Amino acid sequence: MLSNKSRACPICSCLEKVLLFRQKFSDKTIFLMDGYDVVVCDKCGFVFADGIPLQADFDGYYAAMSKYEFSYQGGRVSKEYVDYFTKIFNFLAPRVQNKNAKILDIGCSTGSLLSIFKLNGYSNIFGIDPSSECSKTAKELYDITVTTDTVYNFNSIEKFDLIILSAVLEHLVDFDYSMQKIRSLLNENGLLFIAVPNAEKFSLFVSAPFQQFSTEHINYFSRYSIKNLLSRFSFEEIAVRQDEHKLNNAVDTEILSLSKKTAEETLKIVRDDISEPRVREYITKCLAMDLTLNQIIQEKLSGKDKIIIWGVGTHTQRLIGSGLDLSKILFFVDSNKRYAGKKIKGLEVKPPEAIKEGVPVFISSHSYQEEIIHQIREVLKLNNEIITLY
């Protein structure tokens, strides 16, 4: 049985922290936990989730319940993702001009980013991902070799010139072992690329309440905490950029960082004084949006006997955790086939094809709202009433 554990600060190992917010989900049926505390380290100022399962539990979850396979569209990513990965390639290519450079993408999903390197003449490209389905899809779509593994277990006699961690660090419990492993996999003066959500700007782009505190994102970085992390493990940052991109009908803000492996062991931790006030601003805005959203839900569900809820992600988990009336729900629907047959609070999760004619469909998602509407009307050809929140 999973047991949530208290965490020391993943960057400086300090045990003292201040509570900022308590995130609540429904239960542990599909996801790993029923909630966690968002805290700030008293020493270095890093903001992270506390009271979470162990890294091994997360590794098992990503292997068994991955949602990064894009199976509902044959493994192919949308044009928005292609544009985003192209932006990353354009950030890296001027600094990795040798087309024979050995490149490893850790947590590479279906290999879409690596495929852009391949299209531009890079031949020594490899990936690892905990999902065997992702590995299979990368081979089928792009003829790219992806090993089914995690950074913690991955071993290679090869040394790499560039290691990519795109949308990975925000998911990791343990930085100590992972960063040491990454150092061991890099050639001397090898490069490390990191892309993470930018906690400094969470409050500027609030699409739905507390989406940044998801069931999977457990570390909230600023440019200062990234630099502290790199310093701790003897990496010298050589390029950094704050940016925004639009994915799934929402604007995400991010930090792109490129650093070089060095032999220097001088630890330079500088307190991050920007993350806490910026995250507090985000929490305040989300609480206000939460109140508005709850009023909208009450109005839109008034007089409805039964509804079908489409979506079982963070958005739905929070709605249930904050008291959504379960008596109105006939069942849940989700496009992720791995969720089919699971139960949330005793209610089954079914595939889209199970939707019953005539029952209103409540879309519990901001990012995928338009895509779900398209699927209901154009793919499933259903005339059910659609209830939206955004």
mmCIF file of C-alpha atoms in Angstrom:
data_model
loop_
_atom_site.group_PDB
_atom_site.id
_atom_site.type_symbol
_atom_site.label_atom_id
_atom_site.label_comp_id
_atom_site.label_asym_id
_atom_site.label_seq_id
_atom_site.Cartn_x
_atom_site.Cartn_y
_atom_site.Cartn_z
ATOM 1 C CA MET A 1 0.000 0.000 0.000
ATOM 2 C CA LEU A 2 1.352 3.441 -0.936
ATOM 3 C CA SER A 3 2.322 5.725 1.912
ATOM 4 C CA ASN A 4 2.986 9.416 1.448
ATOM 5 C CA LYS A 5 6.332 10.541 2.851
ATOM 6 C CA SER A 6 7.665 13.844 4.103
ATOM 7 C CA ARG A 7 10.393 15.262 1.870
ATOM 8 C CA ALA A 8 13.528 17.176 2.600
ATOM 9 C CA CYS A 9 14.129 20.005 0.138
ATOM 10 C CA PRO A 10 15.172 18.267 -3.108
ATOM 11 C CA ILE A 11 17.773 20.971 -3.781
ATOM 12 C CA CYS A 12 19.461 21.818 -0.479
ATOM 13 C CA SER A 13 18.202 18.922 1.750
ATOM 14 C CA CYS A 14 16.860 21.288 4.424
ATOM 15 C CA LEU A 15 14.057 19.790 6.528
ATOM 16 C CA GLU A 16 12.479 23.119 7.520
ATOM 17 C CA LYS A 17 9.617 24.311 5.290
ATOM 18 C CA VAL A 18 6.547 26.543 5.285
ATOM 19 C CA LEU A 19 3.120 25.392 4.080
ATOM 20 C CA LEU A 20 1.686 27.414 1.189
ATOM 21 C CA PHE A 21 -1.285 25.324 0.094
ATOM 22 C CA ARG A 22 -2.887 21.908 0.628
ATOM 23 C CA GLN A 23 -3.859 20.292 -2.670
ATOM 24 C CA LYS A 24 -6.665 17.705 -2.469
ATOM 25 C CA PHE A 25 -7.614 15.048 -5.007
ATOM 26 C CA SER A 26 -10.349 12.417 -4.901
ATOM 27 C CA ASP A 27 -8.557 9.177 -4.074
ATOM 28 C CA LYS A 28 -5.704 6.887 -5.087
ATOM 29 C CA THR A 29 -7.671 4.707 -7.497
ATOM 30 C CA ILE A 30 -6.076 6.053 -10.674
ATOM 31 C CA PHE A 31 -3.416 8.381 -9.344
ATOM 32 C CA LEU A 32 -0.803 7.869 -6.674
ATOM 33 C CA MET A 33 -2.144 10.063 -3.931
ATOM 34 C CA ASP A 34 -5.180 11.861 -2.579
ATOM 35 C CA GLY A 35 -3.298 15.116 -2.156
ATOM 36 C CA TYR A 36 -0.121 16.810 -0.983
ATOM 37 C CA ASP A 37 1.207 19.967 0.648
ATOM 38 C CA VAL A 38 2.792 22.700 -1.452
ATOM 39 C CA VAL A 39 5.662 24.019 0.671
ATOM 40 C CA VAL A 40 8.614 26.384 0.408
ATOM 41 C CA CYS A 41 12.060 25.498 1.725
ATOM 42 C CA ASP A 42 12.985 27.714 4.664
ATOM 43 C CA LYS A 43 16.637 27.777 3.621
ATOM 44 C CA CYS A 44 16.918 28.039 -0.191
ATOM 45 C CA GLY A 45 13.366 29.124 -1.142
ATOM 46 C CA PHE A 46 12.559 26.198 -3.461
ATOM 47 C CA VAL A 47 8.832 25.393 -3.767
ATOM 48 C CA PHE A 48 7.849 21.728 -3.949
ATOM 49 C CA ALA A 49 5.181 19.149 -3.076
ATOM 50 C CA ASP A 50 5.551 17.453 0.286
ATOM 51 C CA GLY A 51 3.888 14.305 1.609
ATOM 52 C CA ILE A 52 4.134 12.296 -1.601
ATOM 53 C CA PRO A 53 4.916 8.662 -2.499
ATOM 54 C CA LEU A 54 8.426 7.371 -3.117
ATOM 55 C CA GLN A 55 10.223 7.585 -6.460
ATOM 56 C CA ALA A 56 9.710 3.858 -7.064
ATOM 57 C CA ASP A 57 5.951 4.379 -6.785
ATOM 58 C CA PHE A 58 6.064 7.162 -9.369
ATOM 59 C CA ASP A 59 8.189 5.011 -11.688
ATOM 60 C CA GLY A 60 5.607 2.228 -11.506
ATOM 61 C CA TYR A 61 2.792 4.691 -12.138
ATOM 62 C CA TYR A 62 4.398 6.131 -15.279
ATOM 63 C CA ALA A 63 5.128 2.653 -16.598
ATOM 64 C CA ALA A 64 1.563 1.415 -16.052
ATOM 65 C CA MET A 65 -0.584 4.539 -16.461
ATOM 66 C CA SER A 66 1.310 6.760 -18.893
ATOM 67 C CA LYS A 67 -0.775 9.397 -20.687
ATOM 68 C CA TYR A 68 2.099 10.508 -22.896
ATOM 69 C CA GLU A 69 1.609 7.893 -25.599
ATOM 70 C CA PHE A 70 -0.964 9.920 -27.570
ATOM 71 C CA SER A 71 -2.642 6.597 -28.349
ATOM 72 C CA TYR A 72 -5.935 8.308 -29.273
ATOM 73 C CA GLN A 73 -4.141 9.827 -32.282
ATOM 74 C CA GLY A 74 -1.877 6.953 -33.250
ATOM 75 C CA GLY A 75 1.064 8.209 -31.229
ATOM 76 C CA ARG A 76 1.459 11.348 -33.307
ATOM 77 C CA VAL A 77 1.581 14.708 -31.570
ATOM 78 C CA SER A 78 -0.346 17.805 -32.623
ATOM 79 C CA LYS A 79 1.122 20.665 -34.661
ATOM 80 C CA GLU A 80 1.405 22.680 -31.442
ATOM 81 C CA TYR A 81 3.720 20.031 -30.002
ATOM 82 C CA VAL A 82 5.739 19.926 -33.223
ATOM 83 C CA ASP A 83 6.132 23.714 -33.048
ATOM 84 C CA TYR A 84 7.191 23.476 -29.416
ATOM 85 C CA PHE A 85 9.756 20.745 -30.070
ATOM 86 C CA THR A 86 11.060 22.715 -33.042
ATOM 87 C CA LYS A 87 11.611 25.666 -30.718
ATOM 88 C CA ILE A 88 13.668 23.463 -28.411
ATOM 89 C CA PHE A 89 15.668 22.171 -31.371
ATOM 90 C CA ASN A 90 16.355 25.740 -32.522
ATOM 91 C CA PHE A 91 17.551 26.626 -29.006
ATOM 92 C CA LEU A 92 19.973 23.679 -28.960
ATOM 93 C CA ALA A 93 21.189 23.297 -32.550
ATOM 94 C CA PRO A 94 23.545 26.337 -32.609
ATOM 95 C CA ARG A 95 25.269 24.924 -29.511
ATOM 96 C CA VAL A 96 25.373 21.321 -30.759
ATOM 97 C CA GLN A 97 26.606 21.739 -34.316
ATOM 98 C CA ASN A 98 28.308 18.334 -34.623
ATOM 99 C CA LYS A 99 25.738 16.134 -36.391
ATOM 100 C CA ASN A 100 27.514 13.054 -34.972
ATOM 101 C CA ALA A 101 26.972 14.195 -31.362
ATOM 102 C CA LYS A 102 25.489 11.482 -29.170
ATOM 103 C CA ILE A 103 22.143 12.706 -27.844
ATOM 104 C CA LEU A 104 19.989 11.077 -25.138
ATOM 105 C CA ASP A 105 16.422 12.245 -24.451
ATOM 106 C CA ILE A 106 15.308 11.071 -20.999
ATOM 107 C CA GLY A 107 11.530 10.737 -20.692
ATOM 108 C CA CYS A 108 11.192 11.115 -24.447
ATOM 109 C CA SER A 109 7.553 9.947 -24.784
ATOM 110 C CA THR A 110 6.997 8.814 -28.385
ATOM 111 C CA GLY A 111 10.233 10.356 -29.656
ATOM 112 C CA SER A 112 8.786 13.444 -31.335
ATOM 113 C CA LEU A 113 11.567 15.803 -30.235
ATOM 114 C CA LEU A 114 14.243 13.317 -31.281
ATOM 115 C CA SER A 115 12.537 12.961 -34.662
ATOM 116 C CA ILE A 116 13.213 16.655 -35.327
ATOM 117 C CA PHE A 117 16.900 16.118 -34.612
ATOM 118 C CA LYS A 118 16.807 13.174 -36.987
ATOM 119 C CA LEU A 119 15.140 15.206 -39.735
ATOM 120 C CA ASN A 120 17.949 17.747 -39.398
ATOM 121 C CA GLY A 121 20.722 15.222 -39.896
ATOM 122 C CA TYR A 122 21.591 14.099 -36.359
ATOM 123 C CA SER A 123 22.187 10.361 -36.440
ATOM 124 C CA ASN A 124 23.300 9.303 -32.933
ATOM 125 C CA ILE A 125 20.006 9.840 -31.128
ATOM 126 C CA PHE A 126 18.588 7.688 -28.350
ATOM 127 C CA GLY A 127 15.734 7.869 -25.862
ATOM 128 C CA ILE A 128 14.509 6.271 -22.663
ATOM 129 C CA ASP A 129 10.938 6.272 -21.361
ATOM 130 C CA PRO A 130 9.188 4.208 -18.653
ATOM 131 C CA SER A 131 6.300 3.346 -21.008
ATOM 132 C CA SER A 132 6.843 0.362 -23.290
ATOM 133 C CA GLU A 133 4.087 1.712 -25.542
ATOM 134 C CA CYS A 134 6.072 4.927 -26.054
ATOM 135 C CA SER A 135 9.164 2.910 -26.961
ATOM 136 C CA LYS A 136 7.180 0.873 -29.471
ATOM 137 C CA THR A 137 5.586 3.952 -31.045
ATOM 138 C CA ALA A 138 8.947 5.768 -31.411
ATOM 139 C CA LYS A 139 10.279 2.822 -33.375
ATOM 140 C CA GLU A 140 7.176 2.491 -35.549
ATOM 141 C CA LEU A 141 6.753 6.192 -36.356
ATOM 142 C CA TYR A 142 10.321 7.458 -36.521
ATOM 143 C CA ASP A 143 12.610 4.394 -36.460
ATOM 144 C CA ILE A 144 14.203 5.749 -33.294
ATOM 145 C CA THR A 145 15.481 3.398 -30.604
ATOM 146 C CA VAL A 146 13.896 4.116 -27.233
ATOM 147 C CA THR A 147 14.739 1.940 -24.248
ATOM 148 C CA THR A 148 11.928 1.201 -21.797
ATOM 149 C CA ASP A 149 13.547 2.372 -18.570
ATOM 150 C CA THR A 150 13.895 5.203 -16.049
ATOM 151 C CA VAL A 151 16.873 7.436 -15.429
ATOM 152 C CA TYR A 152 17.383 5.647 -12.120
ATOM 153 C CA ASN A 153 17.797 2.194 -13.638
ATOM 154 C CA PHE A 154 19.259 3.063 -17.043
ATOM 155 C CA ASN A 155 22.827 1.893 -17.625
ATOM 156 C CA SER A 156 24.936 2.515 -20.687
ATOM 157 C CA ILE A 157 28.557 2.027 -21.641
ATOM 158 C CA GLU A 158 28.004 4.910 -24.069
ATOM 159 C CA LYS A 159 28.749 8.467 -22.961
ATOM 160 C CA PHE A 160 26.614 11.248 -24.388
ATOM 161 C CA ASP A 161 27.408 14.754 -25.621
ATOM 162 C CA LEU A 162 23.928 16.089 -24.867
ATOM 163 C CA ILE A 163 21.277 14.866 -22.439
ATOM 164 C CA ILE A 164 17.761 16.298 -22.712
ATOM 165 C CA LEU A 165 15.375 16.617 -19.764
ATOM 166 C CA SER A 166 12.296 18.210 -21.307
ATOM 167 C CA ALA A 167 9.291 18.248 -18.948
ATOM 168 C CA VAL A 168 10.967 15.722 -16.644
ATOM 169 C CA LEU A 169 12.441 17.389 -13.553
ATOM 170 C CA GLU A 170 9.052 18.602 -12.349
ATOM 171 C CA HIS A 171 8.047 14.916 -12.056
ATOM 172 C CA LEU A 172 11.025 13.580 -10.044
ATOM 173 C CA VAL A 173 11.049 12.901 -6.312
ATOM 174 C CA ASP A 174 14.773 12.278 -5.977
ATOM 175 C CA PHE A 175 17.284 14.670 -7.558
ATOM 176 C CA ASP A 176 20.336 13.234 -5.806
ATOM 177 C CA TYR A 177 20.524 9.940 -7.640
ATOM 178 C CA SER A 178 19.098 11.194 -10.943
ATOM 179 C CA MET A 179 21.517 14.106 -11.314
ATOM 180 C CA GLN A 180 24.493 11.961 -10.333
ATOM 181 C CA LYS A 181 23.391 9.376 -12.882
ATOM 182 C CA ILE A 182 23.117 12.075 -15.555
ATOM 183 C CA ARG A 183 26.642 13.283 -14.749
ATOM 184 C CA SER A 184 27.930 9.737 -15.149
ATOM 185 C CA LEU A 185 26.274 9.410 -18.564
ATOM 186 C CA LEU A 186 27.779 12.639 -19.937
ATOM 187 C CA ASN A 187 31.146 13.053 -21.608
ATOM 188 C CA GLU A 188 33.511 15.563 -20.027
ATOM 189 C CA ASN A 189 32.119 19.023 -20.853
ATOM 190 C CA GLY A 190 28.913 17.306 -21.989
ATOM 191 C CA LEU A 191 25.754 19.426 -22.152
ATOM 192 C CA LEU A 192 22.538 19.134 -20.144
ATOM 193 C CA PHE A 193 19.308 20.706 -21.429
ATOM 194 C CA ILE A 194 16.429 21.285 -19.011
ATOM 195 C CA ALA A 195 12.910 22.531 -19.787
ATOM 196 C CA VAL A 196 10.520 22.994 -16.851
ATOM 197 C CA PRO A 197 7.368 24.993 -16.085
ATOM 198 C CA ASN A 198 8.275 28.465 -14.790
ATOM 199 C CA ALA A 199 6.829 29.045 -11.320
ATOM 200 C CA GLU A 200 7.764 32.724 -11.537
ATOM 201 C CA LYS A 201 4.942 33.212 -14.056
ATOM 202 C CA PHE A 202 2.274 30.750 -12.914
ATOM 203 C CA SER A 203 0.014 33.627 -11.839
ATOM 204 C CA LEU A 204 0.136 35.253 -15.297
ATOM 205 C CA PHE A 205 -1.484 32.312 -17.075
ATOM 206 C CA VAL A 206 -4.226 30.761 -14.935
ATOM 207 C CA SER A 207 -6.456 28.706 -17.223
ATOM 208 C CA ALA A 208 -8.061 26.491 -14.565
ATOM 209 C CA PRO A 209 -7.670 26.457 -10.773
ATOM 210 C CA PHE A 210 -4.475 24.858 -9.453
ATOM 211 C CA GLN A 211 -3.600 23.019 -12.680
ATOM 212 C CA GLN A 212 0.078 23.664 -11.957
ATOM 213 C CA PHE A 213 -0.296 21.606 -8.767
ATOM 214 C CA SER A 214 -1.186 18.490 -10.710
ATOM 215 C CA THR A 215 -1.101 14.852 -9.712
ATOM 216 C CA GLU A 216 2.275 14.563 -11.462
ATOM 217 C CA HIS A 217 4.037 17.930 -11.122
ATOM 218 C CA ILE A 218 5.739 17.931 -7.737
ATOM 219 C CA ASN A 219 8.544 20.514 -8.172
ATOM 220 C CA TYR A 220 8.018 24.182 -9.048
ATOM 221 C CA PHE A 221 11.125 25.838 -10.481
ATOM 222 C CA SER A 222 12.291 29.392 -10.974
ATOM 223 C CA ARG A 223 15.435 30.412 -12.870
ATOM 224 C CA TYR A 224 17.132 30.730 -9.453
ATOM 225 C CA SER A 225 16.242 27.266 -8.196
ATOM 226 C CA ILE A 226 17.356 25.746 -11.521
ATOM 227 C CA LYS A 227 20.708 27.477 -11.115
ATOM 228 C CA ASN A 228 20.985 26.235 -7.515
ATOM 229 C CA LEU A 229 20.251 22.681 -8.634
ATOM 230 C CA LEU A 230 22.876 22.865 -11.383
ATOM 231 C CA SER A 231 25.441 24.339 -9.013
ATOM 232 C CA ARG A 232 24.889 21.587 -6.478
ATOM 233 C CA PHE A 233 25.749 18.935 -9.049
ATOM 234 C CA SER A 234 28.622 20.845 -10.693
ATOM 235 C CA PHE A 235 26.979 22.096 -13.870
ATOM 236 C CA GLU A 236 27.713 25.557 -15.232
ATOM 237 C CA GLU A 237 24.735 27.247 -16.865
ATOM 238 C CA ILE A 238 25.700 28.655 -20.258
ATOM 239 C CA ALA A 239 22.311 29.707 -21.656
ATOM 240 C CA VAL A 240 18.884 30.311 -20.120
ATOM 241 C CA ARG A 241 15.621 31.637 -21.497
ATOM 242 C CA GLN A 242 12.151 32.242 -20.104
ATOM 243 C CA ASP A 243 9.456 31.611 -22.672
ATOM 244 C CA GLU A 244 5.777 30.832 -23.257
ATOM 245 C CA HIS A 245 4.081 28.392 -25.587
ATOM 246 C CA LYS A 246 0.527 27.369 -26.306
ATOM 247 C CA LEU A 247 -0.392 23.724 -25.915
ATOM 248 C CA ASN A 248 -3.852 22.189 -25.613
ATOM 249 C CA ASN A 249 -5.713 25.511 -25.579
ATOM 250 C CA ALA A 250 -3.640 26.918 -22.706
ATOM 251 C CA VAL A 251 -0.544 29.094 -22.411
ATOM 252 C CA ASP A 252 2.294 27.453 -20.512
ATOM 253 C CA THR A 253 5.302 29.351 -19.275
ATOM 254 C CA GLU A 254 8.679 27.672 -19.078
ATOM 255 C CA ILE A 255 12.377 27.922 -18.401
ATOM 256 C CA LEU A 256 14.840 26.606 -20.990
ATOM 257 C CA SER A 257 18.308 26.010 -19.523
ATOM 258 C CA LEU A 258 21.506 24.660 -21.078
ATOM 259 C CA SER A 259 24.471 23.857 -18.867
ATOM 260 C CA LYS A 260 27.877 22.238 -19.136
ATOM 261 C CA LYS A 261 29.296 19.490 -16.951
ATOM 262 C CA THR A 262 32.305 20.795 -15.020
ATOM 263 C CA ALA A 263 34.811 19.458 -12.533
ATOM 264 C CA GLU A 264 34.232 22.394 -10.211
ATOM 265 C CA GLU A 265 32.808 21.348 -6.837
ATOM 266 C CA THR A 266 32.128 24.762 -5.312
ATOM 267 C CA LEU A 267 28.516 24.788 -4.115
ATOM 268 C CA LYS A 268 26.857 28.145 -4.789
ATOM 269 C CA ILE A 269 23.343 28.098 -3.348
ATOM 270 C CA VAL A 270 21.739 31.545 -3.569
ATOM 271 C CA ARG A 271 18.386 31.926 -1.830
ATOM 272 C CA ASP A 272 15.448 32.061 -4.226
ATOM 273 C CA ASP A 273 13.367 34.983 -2.979
ATOM 274 C CA ILE A 274 11.062 35.179 -5.987
ATOM 275 C CA SER A 275 9.304 31.785 -6.016
ATOM 276 C CA GLU A 276 7.355 32.077 -2.754
ATOM 277 C CA PRO A 277 5.660 35.459 -3.461
ATOM 278 C CA ARG A 278 4.919 34.483 -7.072
ATOM 279 C CA VAL A 279 3.424 31.129 -6.069
ATOM 280 C CA ARG A 280 1.368 32.841 -3.361
ATOM 281 C CA GLU A 281 -0.016 35.170 -6.074
ATOM 282 C CA TYR A 282 -0.918 32.099 -8.123
ATOM 283 C CA ILE A 283 -2.694 30.484 -5.166
ATOM 284 C CA THR A 284 -4.711 33.650 -4.491
ATOM 285 C CA LYS A 285 -5.866 33.856 -8.123
ATOM 286 C CA CYS A 286 -6.756 30.160 -8.186
ATOM 287 C CA LEU A 287 -8.816 30.398 -4.997
ATOM 288 C CA ALA A 288 -10.852 33.213 -6.553
ATOM 289 C CA MET A 289 -11.337 31.226 -9.760
ATOM 290 C CA ASP A 290 -12.303 28.177 -7.697
ATOM 291 C CA LEU A 291 -15.217 30.064 -6.117
ATOM 292 C CA THR A 292 -16.451 31.248 -9.505
ATOM 293 C CA LEU A 293 -16.135 27.774 -10.980
ATOM 294 C CA ASN A 294 -18.080 26.156 -8.138
ATOM 295 C CA GLN A 295 -20.928 28.633 -8.689
ATOM 296 C CA ILE A 296 -20.965 27.860 -12.415
ATOM 297 C CA ILE A 297 -21.051 24.124 -11.711
ATOM 298 C CA GLN A 298 -23.977 24.469 -9.304
ATOM 299 C CA GLU A 299 -25.933 26.513 -11.839
ATOM 300 C CA LYS A 300 -25.204 24.234 -14.797
ATOM 301 C CA LEU A 301 -25.942 21.016 -12.913
ATOM 302 C CA SER A 302 -29.103 22.328 -11.289
ATOM 303 C CA GLY A 303 -32.012 20.170 -12.423
ATOM 304 C CA LYS A 304 -29.785 17.486 -13.967
ATOM 305 C CA ASP A 305 -30.591 14.004 -12.723
ATOM 306 C CA LYS A 306 -27.612 12.198 -14.236
ATOM 307 C CA ILE A 307 -24.509 13.316 -16.100
ATOM 308 C CA ILE A 308 -21.449 11.687 -17.634
ATOM 309 C CA ILE A 309 -18.151 13.351 -16.763
ATOM 310 C CA TRP A 310 -15.520 13.354 -19.487
ATOM 311 C CA GLY A 311 -12.018 13.625 -17.991
ATOM 312 C CA VAL A 312 -10.464 12.087 -14.891
ATOM 313 C CA GLY A 313 -7.284 14.192 -14.635
ATOM 314 C CA THR A 314 -6.226 16.832 -12.144
ATOM 315 C CA HIS A 315 -9.254 19.014 -12.938
ATOM 316 C CA THR A 316 -11.740 16.272 -12.049
ATOM 317 C CA GLN A 317 -9.705 14.989 -9.121
ATOM 318 C CA ARG A 318 -9.814 18.473 -7.565
ATOM 319 C CA LEU A 319 -13.554 18.904 -8.218
ATOM 320 C CA ILE A 320 -14.251 15.639 -6.417
ATOM 321 C CA GLY A 321 -11.799 16.490 -3.656
ATOM 322 C CA SER A 322 -13.657 19.766 -3.068
ATOM 323 C CA GLY A 323 -17.085 18.158 -2.879
ATOM 324 C CA LEU A 324 -18.574 17.595 -6.358
ATOM 325 C CA ASP A 325 -21.988 15.884 -6.025
ATOM 326 C CA LEU A 326 -21.224 12.275 -6.974
ATOM 327 C CA SER A 327 -24.889 11.236 -6.894
ATOM 328 C CA LYS A 328 -25.437 12.920 -10.273
ATOM 329 C CA ILE A 329 -22.611 11.044 -12.029
ATOM 330 C CA LEU A 330 -23.551 7.999 -14.119
ATOM 331 C CA PHE A 331 -19.921 7.181 -14.946
ATOM 332 C CA PHE A 332 -16.664 8.808 -16.044
ATOM 333 C CA VAL A 333 -15.182 8.830 -19.541
ATOM 334 C CA ASP A 334 -11.564 9.267 -20.586
ATOM 335 C CA SER A 335 -9.657 8.805 -23.840
ATOM 336 C CA ASN A 336 -6.706 7.214 -22.042
ATOM 337 C CA LYS A 337 -7.385 3.514 -22.522
ATOM 338 C CA ARG A 338 -5.309 2.677 -19.433
ATOM 339 C CA TYR A 339 -8.002 4.196 -17.217
ATOM 340 C CA ALA A 340 -10.822 2.030 -18.597
ATOM 341 C CA GLY A 341 -12.343 -0.254 -15.992
ATOM 342 C CA LYS A 342 -10.922 1.672 -13.040
ATOM 343 C CA LYS A 343 -13.295 3.143 -10.482
ATOM 344 C CA ILE A 344 -13.338 6.544 -8.804
ATOM 345 C CA LYS A 345 -15.417 6.653 -5.653
ATOM 346 C CA GLY A 346 -17.141 3.482 -6.899
ATOM 347 C CA LEU A 347 -17.976 4.966 -10.316
ATOM 348 C CA GLU A 348 -16.479 3.298 -13.388
ATOM 349 C CA VAL A 349 -14.214 4.974 -15.929
ATOM 350 C CA LYS A 350 -15.261 3.988 -19.460
ATOM 351 C CA PRO A 351 -14.002 4.705 -22.989
ATOM 352 C CA PRO A 352 -15.750 7.407 -25.074
ATOM 353 C CA GLU A 353 -17.671 4.778 -27.038
ATOM 354 C CA ALA A 354 -19.634 3.953 -23.866
ATOM 355 C CA ILE A 355 -21.436 7.294 -23.746
ATOM 356 C CA LYS A 356 -25.182 6.823 -23.604
ATOM 357 C CA GLU A 357 -27.481 8.771 -25.917
ATOM 358 C CA GLY A 358 -29.449 11.493 -24.198
ATOM 359 C CA VAL A 359 -27.303 11.815 -21.045
ATOM 360 C CA PRO A 360 -25.634 15.231 -20.683
ATOM 361 C CA VAL A 361 -21.831 15.135 -20.974
ATOM 362 C CA PHE A 362 -19.997 17.366 -18.518
ATOM 363 C CA ILE A 363 -16.510 18.251 -19.852
ATOM 364 C CA SER A 364 -14.123 18.497 -16.927
ATOM 365 C CA SER A 365 -11.113 19.980 -18.693
ATOM 366 C CA HIS A 366 -9.899 23.350 -19.825
ATOM 367 C CA SER A 367 -6.997 22.244 -22.008
ATOM 368 C CA TYR A 368 -8.931 19.620 -23.969
ATOM 369 C CA GLN A 369 -12.416 21.142 -23.928
ATOM 370 C CA GLU A 370 -12.581 21.968 -27.655
ATOM 371 C CA GLU A 371 -10.967 18.676 -28.628
ATOM 372 C CA ILE A 372 -13.528 16.730 -26.569
ATOM 373 C CA ILE A 373 -16.414 18.653 -28.128
ATOM 374 C CA HIS A 374 -15.039 17.770 -31.563
ATOM 375 C CA GLN A 375 -14.768 14.124 -30.562
ATOM 376 C CA ILE A 376 -18.362 14.030 -29.284
ATOM 377 C CA ARG A 377 -19.894 15.768 -32.296
ATOM 378 C CA GLU A 378 -17.658 14.789 -35.217
ATOM 379 C CA VAL A 379 -16.156 11.434 -34.257
ATOM 380 C CA LEU A 380 -18.800 9.819 -32.079
ATOM 381 C CA LYS A 381 -21.643 11.643 -33.892
ATOM 382 C CA LEU A 382 -23.564 12.191 -30.649
ATOM 383 C CA ASN A 383 -26.214 14.844 -30.039
ATOM 384 C CA ASN A 384 -26.014 14.740 -26.232
ATOM 385 C CA GLU A 385 -26.175 18.023 -24.381
ATOM 386 C CA ILE A 386 -22.628 19.211 -23.675
ATOM 387 C CA ILE A 387 -21.922 21.078 -20.433
ATOM 388 C CA THR A 388 -18.782 23.216 -20.501
ATOM 389 C CA LEU A 389 -17.073 25.364 -17.866
ATOM 390 C CA TYR A 390 -14.777 27.512 -20.017
#
